[in-house]
mmCIF file of C-alpha atoms in Angstrom:
data_model
loop_
_atom_site.group_PDB
_atom_site.id
_atom_site.type_symbol
_atom_site.label_atom_id
_atom_site.label_comp_id
_atom_site.label_asym_id
_atom_site.label_seq_id
_atom_site.Cartn_x
_atom_site.Cartn_y
_atom_site.Cartn_z
ATOM 1 C CA MET A 1 -187.816 -17.527 18.844
ATOM 2 C CA SER A 2 -186.791 -21.157 19.169
ATOM 3 C CA THR A 3 -187.710 -23.354 16.235
ATOM 4 C CA ASN A 4 -188.777 -26.138 18.585
ATOM 5 C CA THR A 5 -191.363 -24.046 20.458
ATOM 6 C CA PRO A 6 -194.224 -22.557 18.420
ATOM 7 C CA VAL A 7 -195.472 -19.131 19.469
ATOM 8 C CA GLU A 8 -198.960 -20.471 20.208
ATOM 9 C CA ALA A 9 -197.653 -22.937 22.753
ATOM 10 C CA THR A 10 -195.754 -20.166 24.558
ATOM 11 C CA VAL A 11 -198.825 -17.965 24.743
ATOM 12 C CA ASP A 12 -201.063 -20.824 25.882
ATOM 13 C CA ARG A 13 -198.796 -21.706 28.808
ATOM 14 C CA ARG A 14 -199.441 -18.327 30.388
ATOM 15 C CA ALA A 15 -203.089 -19.236 31.068
ATOM 16 C CA PRO A 16 -204.385 -21.986 33.380
ATOM 17 C CA LEU A 17 -205.118 -25.331 31.761
ATOM 18 C CA ILE A 18 -208.883 -24.940 32.063
ATOM 19 C CA LYS A 19 -208.764 -21.716 30.043
ATOM 20 C CA ARG A 20 -206.873 -23.470 27.245
ATOM 21 C CA LEU A 21 -209.558 -26.086 26.648
ATOM 22 C CA PRO A 22 -211.195 -25.761 23.183
ATOM 23 C CA VAL A 23 -214.687 -24.538 24.091
ATOM 24 C CA ILE A 24 -213.628 -22.411 27.068
ATOM 25 C CA SER A 25 -210.844 -20.703 25.133
ATOM 26 C CA HIS A 26 -213.263 -19.900 22.307
ATOM 27 C CA PHE A 27 -215.807 -18.528 24.773
ATOM 28 C CA ASN A 28 -213.210 -16.146 26.210
ATOM 29 C CA LYS A 29 -212.421 -14.855 22.711
ATOM 30 C CA SER A 30 -216.054 -14.358 21.670
ATOM 31 C CA VAL A 31 -218.043 -11.139 21.957
ATOM 32 C CA GLY A 32 -221.465 -9.863 20.985
ATOM 33 C CA LEU A 33 -223.670 -11.989 18.750
ATOM 34 C CA GLN A 34 -220.969 -14.615 18.344
ATOM 35 C CA ARG A 35 -220.895 -15.180 22.088
ATOM 36 C CA GLY A 36 -224.683 -15.379 22.150
ATOM 37 C CA MET A 37 -224.650 -18.102 19.486
ATOM 38 C CA LEU A 38 -221.951 -20.031 21.327
ATOM 39 C CA VAL A 39 -223.754 -19.783 24.665
ATOM 40 C CA THR A 40 -227.037 -20.897 23.083
ATOM 41 C CA GLY A 41 -225.324 -23.883 21.531
ATOM 42 C CA LEU A 42 -223.595 -24.770 24.783
ATOM 43 C CA VAL A 43 -226.859 -24.554 26.733
ATOM 44 C CA LEU A 44 -228.723 -26.816 24.288
ATOM 45 C CA THR A 45 -225.828 -29.267 24.141
ATOM 46 C CA GLY A 46 -225.476 -29.226 27.919
ATOM 47 C CA ILE A 47 -229.176 -29.998 28.371
ATOM 48 C CA PHE A 48 -228.817 -32.898 25.939
ATOM 49 C CA LEU A 49 -225.799 -34.353 27.739
ATOM 50 C CA LEU A 50 -227.251 -33.880 31.226
ATOM 51 C CA THR A 51 -230.493 -35.501 30.136
ATOM 52 C CA ALA A 52 -228.594 -38.515 28.822
ATOM 53 C CA LEU A 53 -226.480 -38.733 31.963
ATOM 54 C CA PHE A 54 -229.365 -38.499 34.412
ATOM 55 C CA ALA A 55 -231.990 -40.280 32.314
ATOM 56 C CA PRO A 56 -232.705 -42.921 35.009
ATOM 57 C CA LEU A 57 -233.492 -40.116 37.460
ATOM 58 C CA ILE A 58 -235.433 -37.870 35.071
ATOM 59 C CA ALA A 59 -237.607 -40.410 33.247
ATOM 60 C CA PRO A 60 -240.633 -41.470 35.325
ATOM 61 C CA TYR A 61 -240.904 -44.798 33.467
ATOM 62 C CA GLY A 62 -238.685 -47.170 31.522
ATOM 63 C CA TYR A 63 -238.333 -46.778 27.758
ATOM 64 C CA SER A 64 -240.368 -49.978 27.148
ATOM 65 C CA GLN A 65 -242.662 -49.791 30.176
ATOM 66 C CA LEU A 66 -246.359 -50.211 29.361
ATOM 67 C CA SER A 67 -247.900 -50.346 32.808
ATOM 68 C CA ASP A 68 -247.456 -49.463 36.460
ATOM 69 C CA ALA A 69 -249.132 -50.357 39.737
ATOM 70 C CA ALA A 70 -252.353 -48.686 38.567
ATOM 71 C CA GLY A 71 -252.589 -50.818 35.427
ATOM 72 C CA SER A 72 -251.724 -50.553 31.737
ATOM 73 C CA PHE A 73 -251.018 -47.163 30.195
ATOM 74 C CA PRO A 74 -253.777 -45.850 27.907
ATOM 75 C CA ALA A 75 -252.876 -45.513 24.210
ATOM 76 C CA GLN A 76 -252.627 -42.056 22.652
ATOM 77 C CA GLN A 77 -253.506 -40.216 25.860
ATOM 78 C CA ALA A 78 -253.173 -36.438 25.625
ATOM 79 C CA PRO A 79 -250.427 -34.672 27.611
ATOM 80 C CA GLY A 80 -251.243 -34.167 31.254
ATOM 81 C CA GLY A 81 -251.585 -36.010 34.500
ATOM 82 C CA LYS A 82 -249.006 -38.693 35.175
ATOM 83 C CA HIS A 83 -248.067 -38.716 31.479
ATOM 84 C CA LEU A 84 -246.536 -35.269 31.079
ATOM 85 C CA LEU A 85 -246.198 -35.456 27.271
ATOM 86 C CA GLY A 86 -248.895 -38.032 26.634
ATOM 87 C CA THR A 87 -248.608 -41.618 25.404
ATOM 88 C CA THR A 88 -248.015 -43.231 22.011
ATOM 89 C CA VAL A 89 -250.234 -45.574 20.015
ATOM 90 C CA GLY A 90 -248.392 -48.472 21.624
ATOM 91 C CA GLY A 91 -248.944 -47.140 25.127
ATOM 92 C CA TYR A 92 -245.418 -45.876 25.773
ATOM 93 C CA ASP A 93 -244.888 -42.718 27.811
ATOM 94 C CA VAL A 94 -243.670 -40.030 25.388
ATOM 95 C CA PHE A 95 -241.639 -38.092 27.943
ATOM 96 C CA SER A 96 -239.786 -41.212 29.100
ATOM 97 C CA ARG A 97 -239.051 -42.252 25.505
ATOM 98 C CA VAL A 98 -237.659 -38.797 24.687
ATOM 99 C CA VAL A 99 -235.437 -38.795 27.784
ATOM 100 C CA TRP A 100 -234.111 -42.324 27.251
ATOM 101 C CA GLY A 101 -233.573 -41.549 23.553
ATOM 102 C CA SER A 102 -230.873 -39.056 24.505
ATOM 103 C CA GLN A 103 -228.791 -41.912 25.926
ATOM 104 C CA THR A 104 -229.027 -43.835 22.648
ATOM 105 C CA ALA A 105 -227.953 -40.731 20.716
ATOM 106 C CA VAL A 106 -224.921 -40.217 22.961
ATOM 107 C CA LEU A 107 -223.842 -43.838 22.497
ATOM 108 C CA VAL A 108 -223.960 -43.483 18.712
ATOM 109 C CA ILE A 109 -222.063 -40.189 18.786
ATOM 110 C CA VAL A 110 -219.320 -41.552 21.013
ATOM 111 C CA ALA A 111 -218.937 -44.820 19.099
ATOM 112 C CA ALA A 112 -219.053 -43.273 15.627
ATOM 113 C CA VAL A 113 -216.998 -40.136 16.124
ATOM 114 C CA VAL A 114 -214.322 -41.783 18.281
ATOM 115 C CA LEU A 115 -213.811 -44.535 15.701
ATOM 116 C CA SER A 116 -213.731 -41.939 12.912
ATOM 117 C CA ILE A 117 -211.175 -39.764 14.688
ATOM 118 C CA PHE A 118 -208.968 -42.720 15.590
ATOM 119 C CA ALA A 119 -208.822 -44.076 12.036
ATOM 120 C CA GLY A 120 -208.850 -40.713 10.241
ATOM 121 C CA VAL A 121 -206.045 -39.168 12.302
ATOM 122 C CA ILE A 122 -203.733 -42.159 11.891
ATOM 123 C CA LEU A 123 -204.323 -42.418 8.145
ATOM 124 C CA GLY A 124 -203.937 -38.654 7.704
ATOM 125 C CA LEU A 125 -200.633 -38.556 9.588
ATOM 126 C CA VAL A 126 -199.184 -41.503 7.706
ATOM 127 C CA SER A 127 -200.394 -40.326 4.307
ATOM 128 C CA GLY A 128 -199.320 -36.711 4.689
ATOM 129 C CA TYR A 129 -195.922 -37.453 6.232
ATOM 130 C CA LEU A 130 -194.794 -40.410 4.108
ATOM 131 C CA GLY A 131 -196.392 -39.345 0.816
ATOM 132 C CA GLY A 132 -195.590 -41.359 -2.304
ATOM 133 C CA TRP A 133 -197.797 -44.123 -3.679
ATOM 134 C CA LEU A 134 -199.414 -44.736 -0.297
ATOM 135 C CA ASP A 135 -200.622 -41.142 -0.184
ATOM 136 C CA ARG A 136 -202.069 -41.366 -3.694
ATOM 137 C CA VAL A 137 -203.917 -44.612 -2.932
ATOM 138 C CA LEU A 138 -205.429 -43.285 0.301
ATOM 139 C CA VAL A 139 -206.542 -40.063 -1.375
ATOM 140 C CA VAL A 140 -208.284 -42.004 -4.151
ATOM 141 C CA ILE A 141 -210.054 -44.229 -1.614
ATOM 142 C CA ALA A 142 -211.149 -41.210 0.435
ATOM 143 C CA ASP A 143 -212.577 -39.547 -2.681
ATOM 144 C CA ALA A 144 -214.415 -42.734 -3.641
ATOM 145 C CA ILE A 145 -216.088 -43.020 -0.233
ATOM 146 C CA TYR A 146 -217.711 -39.620 -0.740
ATOM 147 C CA ALA A 147 -219.808 -41.186 -3.517
ATOM 148 C CA PHE A 148 -221.718 -43.298 -0.972
ATOM 149 C CA PRO A 149 -224.522 -41.554 0.970
ATOM 150 C CA SER A 150 -224.151 -42.104 4.693
ATOM 151 C CA LEU A 151 -227.780 -43.128 5.164
ATOM 152 C CA LEU A 152 -227.537 -45.746 2.402
ATOM 153 C CA VAL A 153 -224.431 -47.224 4.007
ATOM 154 C CA ALA A 154 -226.212 -47.189 7.373
ATOM 155 C CA ILE A 155 -229.166 -49.140 5.965
ATOM 156 C CA VAL A 156 -226.867 -51.761 4.429
ATOM 157 C CA MET A 157 -224.907 -52.109 7.685
ATOM 158 C CA ALA A 158 -228.124 -52.434 9.717
ATOM 159 C CA ILE A 159 -229.283 -55.286 7.478
ATOM 160 C CA VAL A 160 -225.894 -57.021 7.522
ATOM 161 C CA ILE A 161 -225.358 -56.703 11.278
ATOM 162 C CA SER A 162 -228.845 -57.282 12.640
ATOM 163 C CA GLY A 163 -231.126 -58.171 9.748
ATOM 164 C CA GLY A 164 -232.929 -54.846 10.060
ATOM 165 C CA GLN A 165 -234.296 -55.742 13.524
ATOM 166 C CA SER A 166 -231.791 -54.026 15.718
ATOM 167 C CA SER A 167 -231.122 -54.506 19.377
ATOM 168 C CA LEU A 168 -229.458 -51.664 21.260
ATOM 169 C CA PHE A 169 -226.002 -53.039 20.473
ATOM 170 C CA GLY A 170 -226.851 -53.884 16.862
ATOM 171 C CA GLY A 171 -228.490 -50.538 16.158
ATOM 172 C CA VAL A 172 -225.721 -48.498 17.722
ATOM 173 C CA LEU A 173 -223.057 -50.613 16.002
ATOM 174 C CA ALA A 174 -224.765 -50.381 12.594
ATOM 175 C CA ALA A 175 -225.104 -46.604 12.808
ATOM 176 C CA ALA A 176 -221.611 -46.152 14.267
ATOM 177 C CA ILE A 177 -219.850 -48.244 11.619
ATOM 178 C CA SER A 178 -221.700 -46.628 8.725
ATOM 179 C CA ILE A 179 -221.022 -43.136 10.065
ATOM 180 C CA THR A 180 -217.400 -44.051 10.723
ATOM 181 C CA VAL A 181 -216.871 -45.135 7.126
ATOM 182 C CA VAL A 182 -218.298 -41.872 5.821
ATOM 183 C CA PHE A 183 -216.585 -39.581 8.354
ATOM 184 C CA ILE A 184 -213.070 -41.040 8.087
ATOM 185 C CA PRO A 185 -212.326 -39.146 4.826
ATOM 186 C CA GLN A 186 -213.178 -35.838 6.523
ATOM 187 C CA TYR A 187 -210.691 -36.336 9.345
ATOM 188 C CA PHE A 188 -208.212 -37.846 6.879
ATOM 189 C CA ARG A 189 -208.267 -34.799 4.604
ATOM 190 C CA VAL A 190 -207.890 -32.280 7.422
ATOM 191 C CA ILE A 191 -205.039 -34.109 9.165
ATOM 192 C CA ARG A 192 -203.271 -34.900 5.881
ATOM 193 C CA ALA A 193 -203.306 -31.234 4.791
ATOM 194 C CA GLU A 194 -201.964 -30.079 8.162
ATOM 195 C CA THR A 195 -199.305 -32.792 8.184
ATOM 196 C CA ILE A 196 -198.050 -31.803 4.719
ATOM 197 C CA ARG A 197 -197.764 -28.202 5.911
ATOM 198 C CA LEU A 198 -196.126 -29.019 9.230
ATOM 199 C CA LYS A 199 -193.517 -31.469 7.955
ATOM 200 C CA ALA A 200 -191.772 -28.574 6.191
ATOM 201 C CA GLU A 201 -191.550 -26.528 9.415
ATOM 202 C CA PRO A 202 -188.129 -25.942 11.020
ATOM 203 C CA PHE A 203 -188.940 -27.837 14.223
ATOM 204 C CA VAL A 204 -189.644 -30.994 12.190
ATOM 205 C CA GLU A 205 -186.407 -30.571 10.272
ATOM 206 C CA SER A 206 -184.560 -30.146 13.583
ATOM 207 C CA ALA A 207 -186.073 -33.389 14.865
ATOM 208 C CA LYS A 208 -184.848 -35.200 11.755
ATOM 209 C CA VAL A 209 -181.357 -33.804 12.224
ATOM 210 C CA VAL A 210 -181.088 -35.133 15.777
ATOM 211 C CA GLY A 211 -182.129 -38.580 14.553
ATOM 212 C CA ALA A 212 -185.781 -38.797 15.666
ATOM 213 C CA SER A 213 -187.713 -41.643 14.030
ATOM 214 C CA ASN A 214 -190.718 -41.049 11.772
ATOM 215 C CA ILE A 215 -193.076 -42.453 14.384
ATOM 216 C CA ARG A 216 -191.713 -40.114 17.057
ATOM 217 C CA ILE A 217 -191.924 -37.095 14.773
ATOM 218 C CA MET A 218 -195.519 -37.866 13.820
ATOM 219 C CA SER A 219 -196.658 -38.638 17.350
ATOM 220 C CA ARG A 220 -194.711 -36.014 19.296
ATOM 221 C CA HIS A 221 -194.200 -33.072 16.928
ATOM 222 C CA ILE A 222 -196.889 -33.155 14.226
ATOM 223 C CA TYR A 223 -199.868 -34.759 15.955
ATOM 224 C CA LYS A 224 -200.442 -31.997 18.516
ATOM 225 C CA ASN A 225 -200.301 -29.208 15.957
ATOM 226 C CA ALA A 226 -202.314 -31.030 13.282
ATOM 227 C CA THR A 227 -205.316 -31.850 15.463
ATOM 228 C CA ARG A 228 -206.274 -28.344 16.586
ATOM 229 C CA THR A 229 -209.324 -28.266 14.272
ATOM 230 C CA LEU A 230 -210.766 -31.588 15.477
ATOM 231 C CA PRO A 231 -213.185 -30.038 18.036
ATOM 232 C CA LEU A 232 -214.909 -28.217 15.167
ATOM 233 C CA ILE A 233 -215.278 -31.358 13.038
ATOM 234 C CA PHE A 234 -216.371 -33.355 16.072
ATOM 235 C CA THR A 235 -219.313 -31.072 16.851
ATOM 236 C CA LEU A 236 -220.509 -30.971 13.240
ATOM 237 C CA ASN A 237 -220.161 -34.731 12.800
ATOM 238 C CA ALA A 238 -221.934 -35.397 16.089
ATOM 239 C CA SER A 239 -225.053 -33.638 14.784
ATOM 240 C CA GLU A 240 -224.876 -35.613 11.538
ATOM 241 C CA ALA A 241 -224.564 -38.834 13.522
ATOM 242 C CA ILE A 242 -227.836 -38.061 15.308
ATOM 243 C CA LEU A 243 -229.575 -37.381 11.992
ATOM 244 C CA THR A 244 -228.270 -40.642 10.520
ATOM 245 C CA LEU A 245 -229.509 -42.630 13.501
ATOM 246 C CA ALA A 246 -232.902 -40.904 13.299
ATOM 247 C CA GLY A 247 -233.057 -41.647 9.570
ATOM 248 C CA LEU A 248 -232.428 -45.333 10.240
ATOM 249 C CA GLY A 249 -235.194 -45.453 12.800
ATOM 250 C CA PHE A 250 -237.608 -43.514 10.606
ATOM 251 C CA LEU A 251 -237.088 -45.938 7.704
ATOM 252 C CA GLY A 252 -237.628 -48.957 9.930
ATOM 253 C CA PHE A 253 -233.999 -50.083 10.231
ATOM 254 C CA GLY A 254 -233.351 -48.623 13.653
ATOM 255 C CA ILE A 255 -233.562 -49.944 17.179
ATOM 256 C CA GLU A 256 -236.656 -51.840 18.292
ATOM 257 C CA PRO A 257 -238.688 -50.070 21.027
ATOM 258 C CA SER A 258 -238.297 -53.033 23.371
ATOM 259 C CA SER A 259 -234.478 -52.741 23.176
ATOM 260 C CA ALA A 260 -233.953 -48.983 23.541
ATOM 261 C CA ALA A 261 -235.616 -45.627 22.943
ATOM 262 C CA GLU A 262 -234.817 -43.959 19.642
ATOM 263 C CA TRP A 263 -236.258 -40.688 18.365
ATOM 264 C CA GLY A 264 -236.407 -41.671 14.681
ATOM 265 C CA PHE A 265 -238.464 -44.784 15.391
ATOM 266 C CA ASP A 266 -240.908 -42.767 17.485
ATOM 267 C CA LEU A 267 -241.338 -40.324 14.606
ATOM 268 C CA LYS A 268 -242.150 -43.177 12.249
ATOM 269 C CA GLN A 269 -244.766 -44.552 14.639
ATOM 270 C CA ALA A 270 -246.300 -41.088 14.929
ATOM 271 C CA LEU A 271 -246.964 -40.704 11.186
ATOM 272 C CA ALA A 272 -250.351 -42.417 11.410
ATOM 273 C CA ASP A 273 -251.343 -40.194 14.344
ATOM 274 C CA THR A 274 -251.037 -36.891 12.485
ATOM 275 C CA THR A 275 -254.178 -37.454 10.400
ATOM 276 C CA SER A 276 -256.147 -38.063 13.597
ATOM 277 C CA GLY A 277 -255.033 -34.805 15.229
ATOM 278 C CA ILE A 278 -252.726 -36.591 17.675
ATOM 279 C CA TRP A 279 -249.735 -34.262 17.526
ATOM 280 C CA TRP A 280 -247.819 -35.016 20.726
ATOM 281 C CA THR A 281 -246.449 -38.409 19.658
ATOM 282 C CA GLY A 282 -244.404 -36.819 16.867
ATOM 283 C CA VAL A 283 -243.770 -33.245 17.982
ATOM 284 C CA PHE A 284 -241.700 -33.975 21.067
ATOM 285 C CA PRO A 285 -239.284 -36.545 19.532
ATOM 286 C CA GLY A 286 -238.905 -34.188 16.561
ATOM 287 C CA LEU A 287 -238.146 -31.243 18.822
ATOM 288 C CA ALA A 288 -235.542 -33.328 20.641
ATOM 289 C CA ILE A 289 -233.763 -34.003 17.338
ATOM 290 C CA VAL A 290 -233.998 -30.374 16.179
ATOM 291 C CA TRP A 291 -232.790 -28.833 19.442
ATOM 292 C CA THR A 292 -229.918 -31.277 19.848
ATOM 293 C CA VAL A 293 -228.705 -30.848 16.273
ATOM 294 C CA LEU A 294 -229.139 -27.070 16.536
ATOM 295 C CA GLY A 295 -227.086 -26.915 19.728
ATOM 296 C CA LEU A 296 -224.217 -28.975 18.316
ATOM 297 C CA THR A 297 -224.261 -27.013 15.055
ATOM 298 C CA LEU A 298 -224.173 -23.642 16.825
ATOM 299 C CA VAL A 299 -221.184 -24.746 18.887
ATOM 300 C CA GLY A 300 -219.374 -26.039 15.801
ATOM 301 C CA GLU A 301 -220.040 -22.965 13.667
ATOM 302 C CA SER A 302 -219.054 -20.626 16.503
ATOM 303 C CA ILE A 303 -215.758 -22.451 16.958
ATOM 304 C CA ASN A 304 -215.205 -22.249 13.201
ATOM 305 C CA ASP A 305 -215.719 -18.480 13.176
ATOM 306 C CA LEU A 306 -213.554 -17.930 16.240
ATOM 307 C CA ASN A 307 -210.717 -19.902 14.667
ATOM 308 C CA ASP A 308 -210.542 -17.262 11.904
ATOM 309 C CA PRO A 309 -208.143 -14.512 13.089
ATOM 310 C CA ARG A 310 -209.675 -11.945 10.731
ATOM 311 C CA LEU A 311 -213.200 -12.367 12.103
ATOM 312 C CA ARG A 312 -211.916 -12.388 15.669
ATOM 313 C CA GLY A 313 -209.899 -9.236 15.025
ATOM 314 C CA ARG A 314 -212.921 -7.392 13.663
ATOM 315 C CA ARG A 315 -215.029 -8.394 16.656
ATOM 316 C CA LYS A 316 -212.352 -7.199 19.054
ATOM 317 C CA ALA A 317 -212.191 -3.899 17.206
ATOM 318 C CA ALA A 318 -215.967 -3.521 17.365
ATOM 319 C CA SER A 319 -216.088 -4.263 21.082
ATOM 320 C CA GLY A 320 -213.405 -1.666 21.744
ATOM 321 C CA ALA A 321 -214.645 0.968 19.309
ATOM 322 C CA GLY A 322 -213.922 4.483 20.448
ATOM 323 C CA GLY A 323 -210.766 3.562 22.286
ATOM 324 C CA PRO A 324 -207.488 5.026 21.085
ATOM 325 C CA ASP A 325 -205.894 1.632 20.483
ATOM 326 C CA SER A 326 -208.829 -0.261 18.969
ATOM 327 C CA THR A 327 -207.788 0.252 15.326
ATOM 328 C CA ALA A 328 -204.210 -0.774 15.954
ATOM 329 C CA ALA A 329 -205.338 -3.823 17.887
ATOM 330 C CA ALA A 330 -207.669 -4.874 15.074
ATOM 331 C CA GLN A 331 -204.850 -4.590 12.538
ATOM 332 C CA ALA A 332 -202.296 -6.320 14.719
ATOM 333 C CA ALA A 333 -204.454 -9.328 15.693
ATOM 334 C CA PRO A 334 -204.607 -11.010 12.257
ATOM 335 C CA GLN A 335 -200.906 -10.384 11.643
ATOM 336 C CA ALA A 336 -199.862 -11.825 15.012
ATOM 337 C CA GLU A 337 -202.094 -14.868 14.681
ATOM 338 C CA SER A 338 -201.005 -15.513 11.085
ATOM 339 C CA ARG A 339 -197.443 -15.812 12.375
ATOM 340 C CA VAL A 340 -198.671 -18.241 15.032
ATOM 341 C CA LEU A 341 -200.589 -20.384 12.570
#
């Protein structure tokens, strides 16, 4: 086997590109209950993303609309009629607010996680490859950041950026920056550990021998192999980003209802309704948060399990139980994949 071509890359090239994508490749390897969990997570996540994408077509009213041609919306109207999920104490249509809130959640996820990945991957590559005093300083800083709760940082950023009265841009930016600061150490640690392992591999040593620069080695040889676990961290961090944004809104530091729809703010406004038996103003935004976080978490945990060769080998053995080669296949799978990894 050539030292410049890992076994995994050779195997992957045999399949079409679409089958090598992270989620699709994991789906093809899953069986039984694990596949059921992955499919459930994908369905919930897909509904969330499609709702955000087609929110202008799905929502019957705007997120801050209080009236139509027939007049002003009634406050706290029960579900039914032209208000499918009822109305809030302020007269907003609950269904429209829930639908538009998915767009706000997607914006926060994209802004926060993309910034976290960008900064964390670069710092992890540099720290793990160069080592020395720079590595020690970055590790100490990453450990120190873990002492700050993400929600506390989000509250401080919301006050600094928008004075606690957030517009759409201010609320998304406050949540994204606070989440970015907290998530960077996670990406940093993962990429740094993989970089330290990979820089001792023969293909990296061969690149050094032929005179490749450090930047080329990190970007062309180490980066691709060190970022294979990022889809897992992305899905888990995306769910935490939604919870952080909802926490901001629930505490009163989120996005104002006239600027954008946000599930946490709607939950806060619904607190006073619960004692009056008005359940619909809080149940539906809460269900939106729970289902979205559940879907992202199921996808992330399924990918995590399927990345473990031992678990995947046992599942393959169970699915092929009774066959003459099932035991040998179960024993050979972890050994083959350990050589790949």
